[in-house]
XYZ file of C-alpha atoms in Angstrom:
145
model
C -2.333 15.304 49.304
C -2.632 14.020 45.810
C -3.277 16.338 42.944
C -5.920 14.993 40.286
C -4.410 15.055 36.515
C -6.831 16.322 33.894
C -6.436 16.524 29.979
C -4.712 20.122 30.331
C -1.739 19.031 32.470
C -0.774 16.536 29.518
C 0.890 17.313 26.140
C -2.083 17.163 23.850
C -0.710 15.185 20.773
C 0.439 12.007 23.641
C -3.266 12.586 24.994
C -4.934 12.368 21.616
C -2.662 9.185 20.390
C -3.623 7.616 23.629
C -6.971 8.274 23.702
C -7.358 7.098 19.972
C -5.777 3.964 20.735
C -8.454 3.533 23.753
C -11.016 4.492 21.048
C -10.056 1.795 18.756
C -8.986 -0.942 21.236
C -12.665 -0.457 22.759
C -14.728 -1.393 19.508
C -17.699 0.761 19.893
C -17.114 3.312 17.236
C -18.357 2.423 13.908
C -16.381 3.458 11.098
C -18.189 5.037 7.712
C -17.979 2.857 4.527
C -15.617 4.738 2.514
C -13.211 6.035 5.586
C -10.136 4.839 3.195
C -11.202 7.432 0.450
C -12.543 10.442 2.628
C -10.604 13.424 2.545
C -10.577 15.534 6.059
C -11.587 18.772 3.579
C -11.516 20.416 0.490
C -8.108 21.622 0.968
C -6.354 18.264 0.802
C -5.427 16.458 -2.331
C -5.436 12.812 -0.815
C -7.171 10.860 2.034
C -5.024 10.749 4.995
C -2.381 8.287 5.416
C -2.907 7.371 8.807
C -5.154 4.209 8.869
C -6.576 4.998 12.122
C -7.342 8.928 11.152
C -10.950 8.582 12.028
C -10.061 7.487 15.980
C -7.541 10.153 16.292
C -10.151 12.829 14.810
C -12.533 11.384 17.378
C -9.975 11.969 20.397
C -8.982 15.200 19.018
C -12.663 16.362 18.961
C -13.265 14.842 22.600
C -10.156 17.157 23.983
C -11.253 20.156 22.398
C -14.824 19.419 23.824
C -13.185 18.827 27.194
C -11.439 22.336 26.974
C -14.155 24.229 25.598
C -17.974 22.874 25.719
C -20.816 24.399 23.927
C -18.716 24.167 20.362
C -20.733 23.090 17.067
C -19.791 21.459 14.054
C -19.441 24.818 12.149
C -16.604 26.187 14.818
C -14.905 22.833 14.491
C -14.918 23.442 10.612
C -12.976 26.458 11.023
C -10.639 24.875 14.111
C -9.707 21.901 11.504
C -9.773 24.102 8.207
C -6.352 25.185 6.259
C -5.293 27.145 3.546
C -6.227 25.963 0.012
C -3.544 25.736 -2.487
C -4.668 27.184 -6.015
C -1.963 26.709 -7.885
C -0.328 30.250 -8.970
C -3.618 32.111 -7.374
C -2.790 33.061 -3.802
C -3.939 30.765 -1.279
C -7.455 31.078 0.666
C -8.911 29.879 4.044
C -11.007 26.910 3.902
C -13.112 25.095 6.288
C -12.662 21.538 7.013
C -15.123 18.977 5.866
C -18.479 19.195 8.288
C -19.400 15.671 7.209
C -16.593 14.038 8.733
C -16.849 16.109 11.823
C -20.039 15.340 12.299
C -19.873 11.857 12.046
C -17.497 11.862 14.436
C -19.496 13.479 17.130
C -22.419 11.221 16.477
C -20.386 8.237 16.991
C -19.102 9.962 20.067
C -22.837 10.788 21.110
C -23.616 6.916 20.572
C -20.707 5.539 22.986
C -21.715 8.117 25.690
C -18.727 10.421 25.402
C -20.560 13.538 24.326
C -24.025 15.371 24.689
C -25.965 17.728 22.837
C -25.779 21.220 24.816
C -29.292 22.327 26.304
C -28.530 25.883 26.164
C -26.826 27.783 23.112
C -26.211 24.455 20.912
C -23.202 22.837 20.449
C -22.008 19.948 21.899
C -20.319 19.239 25.713
C -18.502 16.129 27.103
C -20.561 14.120 29.128
C -19.484 12.933 32.834
C -18.482 9.455 31.620
C -16.217 11.411 29.249
C -14.995 13.530 31.191
C -13.986 10.543 33.595
C -12.324 8.714 30.526
C -10.315 11.625 29.430
C -8.884 12.041 32.962
C -8.093 8.396 33.159
C -6.417 8.677 29.979
C -4.568 11.596 30.942
C -3.402 10.098 34.066
C -2.032 7.344 32.348
C -0.393 9.559 30.078
C 1.098 11.668 32.918
C 2.364 8.653 34.798
C 4.061 7.126 31.727
C 6.114 10.516 31.686
C 7.417 10.087 35.034
């Protein structure tokens, strides 16, 4: 009897990089106009160095929604938040840019990977998105063997 491989069975970093490459190769995600100048949060000083950071963020959001459905933009802002350095003053926690997160979720909705929850708000991964994630996870798992 063969065991089905899911996202929970593979390393998160390897899955996210593979799924981001899949999203980029698909070519359905439309990047924002100023993607090379955007920061991912007010606690950052510069834009990300990785040119494909938008695809990586989309893949990471899809993985998080696979594991825990019903998560909204505000909760993702807390998840991707970090400490803001304030010079000689002590650092304080700062949420990530909700506009970037919202843009990623909207693009994932347009390609059918994510849908809005009927109960309680937030978003959940769709059936097609779950199948795509499981297929990518199986590829990652088989490449390790």
